[in-house]
Amino acid sequence: MRFYRDYCREHFREHFGEHASMARPPILELGCGTGRITTPLLKAGHTVVGIDLSQSMLIRCTERLRWAGRRVQGSSLLIRGDMRSLPLGGPFGLILCPFNAFMHLYRHADVAACLGEVRRLLEPDQGRFLFDVQNPDLRWLLRDPKKRWARTRFKHPVTGKTMVYSTNHIYDAKRQLTHIKLYYDCPEDPSAASTVSLAHRQFFPQELRLLLQTNGFTIESEFGYFDGRPFESDSETQLLVCRPT
Ligand SMILES: C[S@@+](CC[C@H](N)C(=O)[O-])C[C@H]1O[C@@H](n2cnc3c(N)ncnc32)[C@H](O)[C@@H]1O
């Protein structure tokens, strides 16, 4: 099964490996999760500080780094922390916030706090901030929340049982929040089913650019896909490379 996120991950590595190579070490990754990006960056020889709010994500990240070997582990530091108030000093040559982690900043105050921290920690001249958020798609946002979408069968990597993935969401247009549910059903064993709930803030393109400008950032380049294609009206992603103004 090839999820969209796997596709993004591959291209993210390719495309932003370049930025990582040019940046003065170390790299700071906000919302590192289970280390899908952290690990390839470390394997490529970078020193990475990973921050995440979730202890369980960090435990899985630690496990993944242990598997990757001692050298990889030795050039990493994982910290439990909030990207709105970071428990560390800089400077960092590159700060990343990959795969929609920025969409967990639900209010303008959260965005301002996070961007303030990024500014505080970035190298003043050479430092760059790279992040991506979805490009809001009105047809997708207004999908029928009573239906299940994107049904996909796959084998559970540990139990080998056939699972069925599906998703739906409710869009709160006032707060620009999508309340998403990811369903993992197991037809042969209903007790193995699980549901994950999460909320994403939707950032409309002009709003996002104004937020960056008013919080002291200049956009250096922007892309609409992880393979480096330009940002257009119907792009899937808004991937921005910014520097402090
Ligand atoms: C969509 S996941 C992306 C994880 C990782 N970057 C990846 O590509 O696999 C978002 C991550 O951001 C973390 N997160 C959410 N809000 C956060 C906050 N305020 N500070 C730090 N991490 C946060 C979540 O715990 C989650 O691991």
Tab-separated table of C-alpha atoms and ligand atoms in Angstrom:
chain	number	residue	atom	x	y	z
A	1	MET	CA	0.000	0.000	0.000
A	2	ARG	CA	1.357	3.383	-0.965
A	3	PHE	CA	-0.094	6.144	1.150
A	4	TYR	CA	0.164	9.735	0.008
A	5	ARG	CA	2.396	10.408	3.005
A	6	ASP	CA	4.953	7.846	1.866
A	7	TYR	CA	5.073	9.636	-1.440
A	8	CYS	CA	5.602	12.941	0.346
A	9	ARG	CA	8.289	11.489	2.548
A	10	GLU	CA	10.365	10.241	-0.367
A	11	HIS	CA	10.213	13.563	-2.153
A	12	PHE	CA	10.762	15.488	1.049
A	13	ARG	CA	14.003	13.624	1.563
A	14	GLU	CA	15.122	14.251	-1.995
A	15	HIS	CA	14.126	17.859	-2.127
A	16	PHE	CA	15.055	19.020	1.348
A	17	GLY	CA	18.115	16.914	1.695
A	18	GLU	CA	19.570	19.737	-0.389
A	19	HIS	CA	18.571	22.407	2.121
A	20	ALA	CA	19.880	20.265	4.951
A	21	SER	CA	23.226	19.879	3.192
A	22	MET	CA	23.601	23.635	2.799
A	23	ALA	CA	22.580	24.522	6.367
A	24	ARG	CA	25.004	25.095	9.212
A	25	PRO	CA	24.424	22.341	11.798
A	26	PRO	CA	22.504	21.433	13.825
A	27	ILE	CA	19.011	21.052	12.378
A	28	LEU	CA	15.939	21.501	14.552
A	29	GLU	CA	12.825	19.515	13.661
A	30	LEU	CA	9.525	20.657	15.180
A	31	GLY	CA	6.910	17.915	15.531
A	32	CYS	CA	9.366	15.113	14.744
A	33	GLY	CA	6.773	12.436	15.586
A	34	THR	CA	8.080	8.933	15.137
A	35	GLY	CA	11.170	10.151	13.290
A	36	ARG	CA	10.222	9.501	9.684
A	37	ILE	CA	12.169	12.585	8.598
A	38	THR	CA	14.591	12.674	11.531
A	39	THR	CA	15.997	9.243	10.692
A	40	PRO	CA	16.923	9.848	7.040
A	41	LEU	CA	18.426	13.228	7.973
A	42	LEU	CA	20.584	11.549	10.614
A	43	LYS	CA	21.536	8.762	8.243
A	44	ALA	CA	22.653	11.413	5.760
A	45	GLY	CA	25.109	12.640	8.392
A	46	HIS	CA	23.236	15.621	9.894
A	47	THR	CA	22.940	16.442	13.570
A	48	VAL	CA	19.272	16.775	14.472
A	49	VAL	CA	17.364	17.965	17.528
A	50	GLY	CA	13.805	16.590	17.389
A	51	ILE	CA	10.990	18.138	19.412
A	52	ASP	CA	7.544	16.695	19.914
A	53	LEU	CA	4.706	17.272	22.334
A	54	SER	CA	3.736	13.619	22.464
A	55	GLN	CA	5.652	11.270	24.733
A	56	SER	CA	4.368	8.208	22.882
A	57	MET	CA	5.626	9.580	19.548
A	58	LEU	CA	9.042	10.233	21.087
A	59	ILE	CA	9.208	6.696	22.483
A	60	ARG	CA	8.599	5.321	18.991
A	61	CYS	CA	11.158	7.750	17.568
A	62	THR	CA	13.753	6.618	20.130
A	63	GLU	CA	13.072	3.010	19.166
A	64	ARG	CA	13.475	3.798	15.476
A	65	LEU	CA	16.786	5.587	16.079
A	66	ARG	CA	18.040	2.672	18.165
A	67	TRP	CA	17.433	0.400	15.178
A	68	ALA	CA	19.276	2.820	12.915
A	69	GLY	CA	22.497	2.314	14.872
A	70	ARG	CA	24.812	3.976	17.345
A	71	ARG	CA	26.171	6.669	15.012
A	72	VAL	CA	22.678	7.854	14.127
A	73	GLN	CA	21.645	7.836	17.779
A	74	GLY	CA	24.797	9.740	18.735
A	75	SER	CA	24.010	12.691	16.454
A	76	SER	CA	20.438	13.112	17.678
A	77	LEU	CA	18.744	14.690	20.637
A	78	LEU	CA	15.031	14.149	21.264
A	79	ILE	CA	13.219	16.547	23.552
A	80	ARG	CA	9.636	16.572	24.707
A	81	GLY	CA	8.452	20.116	24.176
A	82	ASP	CA	5.915	22.466	22.689
A	83	MET	CA	6.820	24.295	19.487
A	84	ARG	CA	5.067	27.379	20.909
A	85	SER	CA	7.534	27.588	23.794
A	86	LEU	CA	10.733	25.723	23.072
A	87	PRO	CA	12.880	24.541	25.957
A	88	LEU	CA	16.250	25.185	24.295
A	89	GLY	CA	18.607	27.791	22.866
A	90	GLY	CA	19.994	28.204	19.347
A	91	PRO	CA	21.191	29.014	16.884
A	92	PHE	CA	20.088	26.515	14.252
A	93	GLY	CA	20.949	26.781	10.577
A	94	LEU	CA	17.729	25.037	9.553
A	95	ILE	CA	14.411	24.567	11.342
A	96	LEU	CA	11.918	22.143	9.824
A	97	CYS	CA	8.275	21.561	10.651
A	98	PRO	CA	7.371	18.749	8.255
A	99	PHE	CA	4.181	17.022	7.157
A	100	ASN	CA	1.454	19.247	8.445
A	101	ALA	CA	2.837	19.559	11.972
A	102	PHE	CA	2.251	23.335	11.637
A	103	MET	CA	-1.472	22.551	11.194
A	104	HIS	CA	-1.540	21.712	14.907
A	105	LEU	CA	-1.276	25.436	15.641
A	106	TYR	CA	-4.972	26.107	15.959
A	107	ARG	CA	-5.192	29.815	16.807
A	108	HIS	CA	-3.354	32.902	15.530
A	109	ALA	CA	-1.752	33.217	18.994
A	110	ASP	CA	-0.299	29.683	18.601
A	111	VAL	CA	1.124	30.566	15.182
A	112	ALA	CA	2.641	33.813	16.519
A	113	ALA	CA	4.179	31.985	19.487
A	114	CYS	CA	5.721	29.287	17.284
A	115	LEU	CA	7.069	31.743	14.699
A	116	GLY	CA	8.496	33.854	17.535
A	117	GLU	CA	10.377	30.807	18.796
A	118	VAL	CA	11.617	29.956	15.314
A	119	ARG	CA	12.907	33.511	14.917
A	120	ARG	CA	14.607	33.348	18.306
A	121	LEU	CA	16.406	30.105	17.430
A	122	LEU	CA	17.322	30.628	13.779
A	123	GLU	CA	20.714	31.884	12.735
A	124	PRO	CA	20.004	35.547	11.901
A	125	ASP	CA	21.389	35.657	8.340
A	126	GLN	CA	21.774	32.172	6.980
A	127	GLY	CA	19.009	30.426	8.951
A	128	ARG	CA	15.997	29.058	7.088
A	129	PHE	CA	12.585	27.781	8.215
A	130	LEU	CA	10.951	25.102	6.046
A	131	PHE	CA	7.439	23.870	6.631
A	132	ASP	CA	4.428	22.584	4.788
A	133	VAL	CA	0.687	22.719	5.297
A	134	GLN	CA	-2.104	21.485	3.065
A	135	ASN	CA	-3.555	23.827	0.475
A	136	PRO	CA	-7.223	23.926	1.559
A	137	ASP	CA	-9.373	22.147	-1.003
A	138	LEU	CA	-12.991	23.304	-0.687
A	139	ARG	CA	-14.385	20.140	-2.285
A	140	TRP	CA	-12.469	17.983	0.176
A	141	LEU	CA	-13.327	20.130	3.191
A	142	LEU	CA	-17.057	19.923	2.424
A	143	ARG	CA	-17.158	16.167	1.848
A	144	ASP	CA	-20.082	14.321	3.429
A	145	PRO	CA	-18.852	13.575	6.993
A	146	LYS	CA	-21.279	10.663	7.327
A	147	LYS	CA	-19.492	8.688	4.604
A	148	ARG	CA	-16.176	6.855	4.891
A	149	TRP	CA	-13.575	7.944	2.350
A	150	ALA	CA	-10.297	6.650	0.928
A	151	ARG	CA	-11.031	3.024	1.839
A	152	THR	CA	-7.828	1.007	1.524
A	153	ARG	CA	-7.098	-2.614	2.481
A	154	PHE	CA	-3.705	-3.487	3.887
A	155	LYS	CA	-2.017	-6.170	5.973
A	156	HIS	CA	-1.200	-5.207	9.563
A	157	PRO	CA	2.630	-5.199	9.713
A	158	VAL	CA	2.715	-7.048	13.063
A	159	THR	CA	-0.390	-9.271	13.219
A	160	GLY	CA	-0.661	-9.915	9.469
A	161	LYS	CA	-4.447	-9.421	9.705
A	162	THR	CA	-6.296	-7.712	6.876
A	163	MET	CA	-7.178	-4.175	7.914
A	164	VAL	CA	-9.370	-1.612	6.198
A	165	TYR	CA	-8.360	2.032	6.476
A	166	SER	CA	-10.917	4.790	5.927
A	167	THR	CA	-11.360	8.391	6.977
A	168	ASN	CA	-13.844	11.241	7.286
A	169	HIS	CA	-13.947	14.673	8.834
A	170	ILE	CA	-16.138	17.544	9.959
A	171	TYR	CA	-15.068	21.034	8.912
A	172	ASP	CA	-15.591	23.873	11.381
A	173	ALA	CA	-15.465	26.830	8.979
A	174	LYS	CA	-15.571	29.434	11.758
A	175	ARG	CA	-12.332	28.222	13.340
A	176	GLN	CA	-10.948	26.772	10.084
A	177	LEU	CA	-10.487	23.426	11.813
A	178	THR	CA	-10.951	19.984	10.314
A	179	HIS	CA	-11.827	17.359	12.921
A	180	ILE	CA	-10.514	14.215	11.268
A	181	LYS	CA	-11.082	10.568	12.111
A	182	LEU	CA	-8.886	7.753	10.804
A	183	TYR	CA	-10.545	4.341	11.079
A	184	TYR	CA	-8.578	1.085	11.113
A	185	ASP	CA	-11.192	-1.685	10.873
A	186	CYS	CA	-10.416	-5.366	11.017
A	187	PRO	CA	-13.241	-7.391	9.430
A	188	GLU	CA	-11.827	-10.740	10.668
A	189	ASP	CA	-11.336	-9.499	14.254
A	190	PRO	CA	-13.443	-6.448	15.227
A	191	SER	CA	-11.593	-6.212	18.577
A	192	ALA	CA	-8.424	-5.246	16.640
A	193	ALA	CA	-10.123	-2.134	15.224
A	194	SER	CA	-9.014	1.333	16.294
A	195	THR	CA	-9.823	4.963	15.558
A	196	VAL	CA	-7.462	7.945	15.644
A	197	SER	CA	-8.866	11.480	16.032
A	198	LEU	CA	-6.980	14.631	15.176
A	199	ALA	CA	-7.650	18.267	14.318
A	200	HIS	CA	-5.925	20.336	11.646
A	201	ARG	CA	-6.015	24.083	11.221
A	202	GLN	CA	-6.583	25.028	7.588
A	203	PHE	CA	-4.414	27.887	6.359
A	204	PHE	CA	-5.686	29.654	3.251
A	205	PRO	CA	-2.811	30.832	1.049
A	206	GLN	CA	-3.134	34.590	1.420
A	207	GLU	CA	-3.802	34.273	5.149
A	208	LEU	CA	-0.690	32.160	5.642
A	209	ARG	CA	1.518	34.592	3.758
A	210	LEU	CA	0.165	37.495	5.816
A	211	LEU	CA	0.758	35.553	9.047
A	212	LEU	CA	4.356	34.969	8.028
A	213	GLN	CA	4.869	38.597	7.052
A	214	THR	CA	3.321	39.988	10.251
A	215	ASN	CA	5.408	37.576	12.329
A	216	GLY	CA	8.704	38.651	10.807
A	217	PHE	CA	9.335	36.202	7.941
A	218	THR	CA	10.046	36.622	4.265
A	219	ILE	CA	9.175	33.779	1.926
A	220	GLU	CA	12.195	32.847	-0.120
A	221	SER	CA	10.623	30.116	-2.216
A	222	GLU	CA	7.378	28.212	-2.326
A	223	PHE	CA	6.319	24.884	-3.786
A	224	GLY	CA	3.010	23.144	-4.316
A	225	TYR	CA	4.269	19.560	-4.208
A	226	PHE	CA	7.104	17.743	-2.492
A	227	ASP	CA	8.821	17.086	-5.797
A	228	GLY	CA	9.488	20.806	-6.185
A	229	ARG	CA	6.717	21.773	-8.619
A	230	PRO	CA	5.551	25.392	-8.129
A	231	PHE	CA	2.636	26.432	-5.959
A	232	GLU	CA	-0.583	26.880	-7.978
A	233	SER	CA	-4.282	27.266	-7.082
A	234	ASP	CA	-4.909	23.543	-7.131
A	235	SER	CA	-1.640	22.386	-5.524
A	236	GLU	CA	-1.914	19.809	-2.760
A	237	THR	CA	0.576	21.463	-0.473
A	238	GLN	CA	1.989	24.827	0.490
A	239	LEU	CA	5.638	24.192	1.125
A	240	LEU	CA	7.462	27.328	2.142
A	241	VAL	CA	11.097	28.197	2.631
A	242	CYS	CA	11.317	31.314	4.847
A	243	ARG	CA	13.949	33.482	6.432
A	244	PRO	CA	13.669	36.070	9.185
A	245	THR	CA	12.970	39.494	7.683
B	1	LIG	C1	1.467	15.127	11.381
B	1	LIG	S1	2.586	14.640	12.639
B	1	LIG	C2	4.112	14.777	11.751
B	1	LIG	C3	5.194	13.965	12.380
B	1	LIG	C4	6.520	13.918	11.606
B	1	LIG	N1	7.003	15.228	11.231
B	1	LIG	C5	6.398	13.032	10.408
B	1	LIG	O1	6.496	13.468	9.280
B	1	LIG	O2	6.173	11.837	10.595
B	1	LIG	C6	2.551	16.051	13.700
B	1	LIG	C7	3.386	15.926	14.956
B	1	LIG	O3	3.381	17.192	15.616
B	1	LIG	C8	3.306	16.960	17.013
B	1	LIG	N2	2.783	18.176	17.638
B	1	LIG	C9	1.519	18.651	17.612
B	1	LIG	N3	1.436	19.811	18.267
B	1	LIG	C10	2.697	20.086	18.729
B	1	LIG	C11	3.267	21.159	19.474
B	1	LIG	N4	2.508	22.195	19.884
B	1	LIG	N5	4.581	21.111	19.749
B	1	LIG	C12	5.358	20.070	19.353
B	1	LIG	N6	4.866	19.023	18.633
B	1	LIG	C13	3.549	19.040	18.314
B	1	LIG	C14	2.401	15.744	17.150
B	1	LIG	O4	2.573	15.107	18.406
B	1	LIG	C15	2.860	14.903	15.965
B	1	LIG	O5	3.878	14.022	16.315
